[in-house]
Short mmCIF file of C-alpha atoms in Angstrom, two decimals:
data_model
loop_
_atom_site.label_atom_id
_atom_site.label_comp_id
_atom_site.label_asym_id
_atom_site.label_seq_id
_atom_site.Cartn_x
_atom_site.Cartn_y
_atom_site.Cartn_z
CA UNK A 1 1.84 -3.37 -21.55
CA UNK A 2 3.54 -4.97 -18.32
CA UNK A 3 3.38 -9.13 -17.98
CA UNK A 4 0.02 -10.19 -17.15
CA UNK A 5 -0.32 -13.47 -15.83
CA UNK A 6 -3.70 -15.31 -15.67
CA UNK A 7 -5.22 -15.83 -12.09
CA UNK A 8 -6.52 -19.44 -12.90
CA UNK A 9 -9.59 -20.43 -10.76
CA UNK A 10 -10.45 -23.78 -11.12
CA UNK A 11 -14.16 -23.00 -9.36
CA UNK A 12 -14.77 -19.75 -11.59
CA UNK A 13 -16.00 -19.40 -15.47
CA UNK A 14 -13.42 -18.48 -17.58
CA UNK A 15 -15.06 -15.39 -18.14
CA UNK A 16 -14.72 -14.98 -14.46
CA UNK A 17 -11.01 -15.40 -14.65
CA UNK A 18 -10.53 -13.23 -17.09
CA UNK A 19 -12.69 -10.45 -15.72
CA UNK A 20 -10.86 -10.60 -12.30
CA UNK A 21 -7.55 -10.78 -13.96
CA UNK A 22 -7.78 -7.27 -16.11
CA UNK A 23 -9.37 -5.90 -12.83
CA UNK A 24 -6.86 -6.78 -10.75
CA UNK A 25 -4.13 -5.78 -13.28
CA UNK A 26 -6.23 -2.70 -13.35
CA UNK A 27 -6.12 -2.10 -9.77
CA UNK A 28 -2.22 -2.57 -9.28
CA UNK A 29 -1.17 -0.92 -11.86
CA UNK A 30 0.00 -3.41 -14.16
CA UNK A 31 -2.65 -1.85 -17.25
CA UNK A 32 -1.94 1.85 -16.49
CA UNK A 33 -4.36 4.82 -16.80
CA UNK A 34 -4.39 5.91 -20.66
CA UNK A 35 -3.26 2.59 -21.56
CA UNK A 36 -5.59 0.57 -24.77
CA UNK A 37 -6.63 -2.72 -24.01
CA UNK A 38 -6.69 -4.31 -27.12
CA UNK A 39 -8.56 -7.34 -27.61
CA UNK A 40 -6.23 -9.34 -29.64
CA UNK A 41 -2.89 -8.48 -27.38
CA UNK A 42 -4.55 -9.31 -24.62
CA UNK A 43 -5.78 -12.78 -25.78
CA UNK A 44 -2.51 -13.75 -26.77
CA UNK A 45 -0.70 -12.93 -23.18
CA UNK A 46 -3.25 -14.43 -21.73
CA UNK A 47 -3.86 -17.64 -23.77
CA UNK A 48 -7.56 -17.23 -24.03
CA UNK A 49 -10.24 -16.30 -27.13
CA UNK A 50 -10.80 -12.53 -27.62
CA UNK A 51 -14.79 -13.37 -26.68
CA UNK A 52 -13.90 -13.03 -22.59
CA UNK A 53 -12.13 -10.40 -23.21
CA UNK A 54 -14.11 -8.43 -24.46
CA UNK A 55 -16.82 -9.54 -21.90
CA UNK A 56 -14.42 -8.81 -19.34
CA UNK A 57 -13.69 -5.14 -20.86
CA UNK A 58 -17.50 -4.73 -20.68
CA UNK A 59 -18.27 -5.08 -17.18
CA UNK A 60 -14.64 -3.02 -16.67
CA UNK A 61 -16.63 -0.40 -18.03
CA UNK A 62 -19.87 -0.68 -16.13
CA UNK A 63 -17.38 -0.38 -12.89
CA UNK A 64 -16.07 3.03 -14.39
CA UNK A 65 -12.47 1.31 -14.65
CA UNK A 66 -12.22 1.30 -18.28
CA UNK A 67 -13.35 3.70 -20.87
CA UNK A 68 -14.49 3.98 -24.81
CA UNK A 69 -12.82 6.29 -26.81
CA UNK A 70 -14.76 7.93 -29.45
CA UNK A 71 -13.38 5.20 -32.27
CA UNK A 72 -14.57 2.70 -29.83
CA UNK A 73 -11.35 1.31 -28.53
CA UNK A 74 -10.94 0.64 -25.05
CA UNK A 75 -8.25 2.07 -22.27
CA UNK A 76 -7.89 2.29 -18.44
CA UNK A 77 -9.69 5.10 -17.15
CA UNK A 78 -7.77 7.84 -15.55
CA UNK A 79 -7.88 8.75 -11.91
CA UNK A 80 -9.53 11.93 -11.72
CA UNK A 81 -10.13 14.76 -8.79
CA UNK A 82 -13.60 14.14 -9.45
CA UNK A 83 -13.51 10.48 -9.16
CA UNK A 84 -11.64 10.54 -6.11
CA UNK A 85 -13.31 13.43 -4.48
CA UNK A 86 -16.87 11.19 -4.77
CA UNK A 87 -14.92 8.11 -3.31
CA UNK A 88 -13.00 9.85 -0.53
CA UNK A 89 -16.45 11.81 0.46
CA UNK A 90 -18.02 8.17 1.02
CA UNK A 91 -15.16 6.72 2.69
CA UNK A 92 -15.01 9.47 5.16
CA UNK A 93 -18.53 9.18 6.27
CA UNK A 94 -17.93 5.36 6.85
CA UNK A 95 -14.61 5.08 8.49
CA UNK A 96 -15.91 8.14 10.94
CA UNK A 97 -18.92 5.52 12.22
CA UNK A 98 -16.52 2.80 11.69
CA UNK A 99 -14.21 4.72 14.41
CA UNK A 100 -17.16 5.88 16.75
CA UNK A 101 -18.42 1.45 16.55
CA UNK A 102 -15.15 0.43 17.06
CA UNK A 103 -14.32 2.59 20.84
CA UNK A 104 -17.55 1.14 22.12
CA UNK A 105 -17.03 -2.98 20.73
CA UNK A 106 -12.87 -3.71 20.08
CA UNK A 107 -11.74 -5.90 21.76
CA UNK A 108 -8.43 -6.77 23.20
CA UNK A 109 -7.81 -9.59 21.14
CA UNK A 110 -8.06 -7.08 17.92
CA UNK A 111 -5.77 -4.28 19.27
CA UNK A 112 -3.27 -7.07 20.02
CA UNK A 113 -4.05 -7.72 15.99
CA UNK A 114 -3.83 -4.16 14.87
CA UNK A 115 -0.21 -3.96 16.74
CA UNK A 116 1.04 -7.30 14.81
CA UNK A 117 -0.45 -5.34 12.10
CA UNK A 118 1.93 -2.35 12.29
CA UNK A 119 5.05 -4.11 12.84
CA UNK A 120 4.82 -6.07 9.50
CA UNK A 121 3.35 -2.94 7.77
CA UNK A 122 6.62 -1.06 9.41
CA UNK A 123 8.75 -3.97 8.26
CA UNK A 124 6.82 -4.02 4.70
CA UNK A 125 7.99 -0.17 4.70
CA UNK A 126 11.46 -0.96 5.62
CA UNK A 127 12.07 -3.00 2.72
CA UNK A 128 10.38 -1.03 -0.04
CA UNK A 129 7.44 -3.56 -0.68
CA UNK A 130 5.09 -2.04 -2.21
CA UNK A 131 2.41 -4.89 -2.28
CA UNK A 132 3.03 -6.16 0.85
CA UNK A 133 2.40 -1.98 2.43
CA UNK A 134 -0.64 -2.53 0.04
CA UNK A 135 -1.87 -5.84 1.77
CA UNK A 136 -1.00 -4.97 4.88
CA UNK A 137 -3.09 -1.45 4.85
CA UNK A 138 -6.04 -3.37 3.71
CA UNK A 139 -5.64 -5.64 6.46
CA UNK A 140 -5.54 -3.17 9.48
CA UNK A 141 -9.04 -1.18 7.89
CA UNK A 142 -10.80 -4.33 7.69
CA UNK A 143 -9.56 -5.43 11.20
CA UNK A 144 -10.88 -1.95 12.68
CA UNK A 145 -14.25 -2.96 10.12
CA UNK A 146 -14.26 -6.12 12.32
CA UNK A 147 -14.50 -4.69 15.08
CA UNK A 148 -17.35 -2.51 14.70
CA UNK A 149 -20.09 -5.36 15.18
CA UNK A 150 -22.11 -4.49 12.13
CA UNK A 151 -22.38 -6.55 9.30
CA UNK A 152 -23.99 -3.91 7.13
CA UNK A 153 -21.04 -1.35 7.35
CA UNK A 154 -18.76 -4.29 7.22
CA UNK A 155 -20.07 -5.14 3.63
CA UNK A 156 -20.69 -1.72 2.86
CA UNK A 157 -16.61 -0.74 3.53
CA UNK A 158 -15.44 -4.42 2.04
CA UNK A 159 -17.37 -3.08 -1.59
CA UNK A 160 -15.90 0.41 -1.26
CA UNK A 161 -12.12 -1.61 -0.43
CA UNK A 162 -11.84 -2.69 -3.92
CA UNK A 163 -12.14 1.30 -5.72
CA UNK A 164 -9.74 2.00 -3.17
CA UNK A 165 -7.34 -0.12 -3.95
CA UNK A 166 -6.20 1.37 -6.52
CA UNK A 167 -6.14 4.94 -5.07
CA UNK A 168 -4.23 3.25 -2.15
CA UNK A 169 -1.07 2.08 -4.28
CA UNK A 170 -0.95 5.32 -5.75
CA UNK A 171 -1.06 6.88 -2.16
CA UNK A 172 1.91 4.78 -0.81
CA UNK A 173 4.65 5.94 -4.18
CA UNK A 174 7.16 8.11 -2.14
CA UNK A 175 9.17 7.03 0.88
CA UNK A 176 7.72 10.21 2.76
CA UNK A 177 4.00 8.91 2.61
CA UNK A 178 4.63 5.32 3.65
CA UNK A 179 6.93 6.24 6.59
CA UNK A 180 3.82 9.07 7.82
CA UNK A 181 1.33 5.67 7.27
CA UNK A 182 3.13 4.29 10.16
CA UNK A 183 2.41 7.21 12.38
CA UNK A 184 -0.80 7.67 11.47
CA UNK A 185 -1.74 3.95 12.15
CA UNK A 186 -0.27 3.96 15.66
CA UNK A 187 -2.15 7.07 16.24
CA UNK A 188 -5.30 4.91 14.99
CA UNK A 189 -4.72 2.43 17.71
CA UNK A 190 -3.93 4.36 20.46
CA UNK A 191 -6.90 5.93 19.99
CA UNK A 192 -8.76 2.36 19.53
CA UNK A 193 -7.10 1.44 22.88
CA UNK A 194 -7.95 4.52 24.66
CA UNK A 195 -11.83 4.27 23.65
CA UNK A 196 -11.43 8.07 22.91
CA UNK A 197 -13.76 8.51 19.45
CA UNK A 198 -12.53 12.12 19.36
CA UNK A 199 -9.07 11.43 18.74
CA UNK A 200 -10.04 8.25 16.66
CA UNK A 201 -11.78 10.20 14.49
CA UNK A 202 -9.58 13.02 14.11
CA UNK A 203 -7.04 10.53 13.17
CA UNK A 204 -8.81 8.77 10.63
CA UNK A 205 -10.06 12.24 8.68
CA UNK A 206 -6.40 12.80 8.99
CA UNK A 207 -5.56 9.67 7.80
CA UNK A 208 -8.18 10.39 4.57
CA UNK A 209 -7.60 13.90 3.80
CA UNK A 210 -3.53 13.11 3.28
CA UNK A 211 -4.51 10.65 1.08
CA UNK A 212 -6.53 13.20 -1.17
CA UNK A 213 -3.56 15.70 -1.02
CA UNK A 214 -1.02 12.98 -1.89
CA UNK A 215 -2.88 11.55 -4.79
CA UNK A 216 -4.03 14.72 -5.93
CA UNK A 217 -0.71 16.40 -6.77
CA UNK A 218 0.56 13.00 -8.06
CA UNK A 219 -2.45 12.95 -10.78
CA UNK A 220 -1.52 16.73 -11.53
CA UNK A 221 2.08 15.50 -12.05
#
C-alpha cells in the first residue's frame, strides 16, 4: 500500500474526508486494482477510527470501485472490458452532442482558453507529469462542456468525469499516448474554431476509441 495522506476538510464530516480520500486514492492509483483495503491498516495511516472506514469502503462499493470477496474482505475493483466498454459507450454519445453544441455556441474567449490549454498540457507532457497531463485533460473537456450552453449535459459529463478519471491515468502510461493526446487536442480545436461538427466529431470518436484500445491491451497486460 502506497502513502496515503488524509485530504483534511475543515467544512466536511469526517466520514466525508475519509470517503473522498480512499476515492481519490482509488482514482489515481495510489490503492491499486486487486489491492485489500483493510480496515485496521488503513486507520492507522490515516489517523482515524476503523468506523469511517469502513463507512467509506461501503459507499466505495455502491460506486462499483471496491469489491467483497467471498470471505468478506474488501479490495479495489479491477478495470474490466466490460466496465469500460459501458462507460466509453456513454461518453461517446455525450461528447458527440457536446461537439455538435459547442460549433454552434464557443466562443472566442474559450478557444483562446483551449489553446492556453494545450501549451501547458504539451509542457505537462514534456516533463513527464503525469498528474499535471491528468489535470490538464480534465480541464480542456470541461472547457469544451462549457461551451456547449447546457447545464444538463454539463452536469451530466461533470458526474461521468469522476469514473473517468481513473480510466484517464491509465490511458496517459506510455510516452507514445501522451505525445498522440497533443495531436488529437489540436485537432479538437481546430475543429472548434472552424465550426465544422463533422470533423469535431470525428475527432472526438477518435479521441475515445484510442482510449479503449490503449486501456484495453494495458488491462490484458
Amino acid at each position: 500500500m502506497k502513502d496515503i495522506s488524509m485530504n483534511n476538510d475543515d467544512f466536511l464530516p469526517l466520514r466525508d474526508v475519509v470517503f473522498n480520500t480512499l476515492r481519490n486514492a482509488i482514482l489515481k492509483g495510489e490503492l491499486e486494482p486487486g489491492e485489500k483495503l483493510m480496515e485496521k491498516k488503513l486507520s492507522e495511516k490515516l489517523g482515524v477510527s476503523r468506523t469511517p472506514i469502513r463507512e467509506a469502503i461501503r459507499k466505495l462499493e455502491l460506486e462499483g470501485l471496491v469489491v467483497m470477496t467471498p470471505r468478506k474482505s474488501a479490495e479495489v475493483a479491477s478495470i474490466t472490458e466490460e466496465d469500460l466498454t459501458d462507460v466509453l459507450e456513454v461518453r461517446r454519445v455525450l461528447e458527440t452532442l457536446a461537439i455538435d453544441l459547442a460549433c454552434k455556441n464557443i466562443t472566442n474567449e474559450i478557444i483562446s482558453e483551449l489553446e492556453a490549454n494545450l501549451v501547458r498540457f504539451n509542457a505537462a507532457v514534456k516533463k513527464n507529469d503525469i498528474t499535471e497531463i491528468a489535470t490538464t485533460d480534465v480541464e480542456f473537456h470541461e472547457a469544451i462542456y462549457k461551451s456547449t450552453g447546457n447545464r444538463r449535459l454539463i452536469q451530466i459529463l461533470n458526474n461521468l468525469r469522476e469514473q473517468m478519471y481513473r480510466y484517464r491515468l491509465e490511458y496517459i502510461k506510455d510516452r507514445q499516448t501522451r505525445d498522440n493526446l497533443v495531436i488529437e487536442h489540436r485537432r479538437i480545436i481546430d475543429a472548434l474554431r472552424a465550426r465544422d461538427k463533422e470533423k469535431g466529431k470525428n475527432a472526438i470518436l477518435n479521441h475515445i476509441e484510442k482510449q479503449k484500445s490503449t486501456i484495453l491491451e494495458n488491462i490484458k497486460e
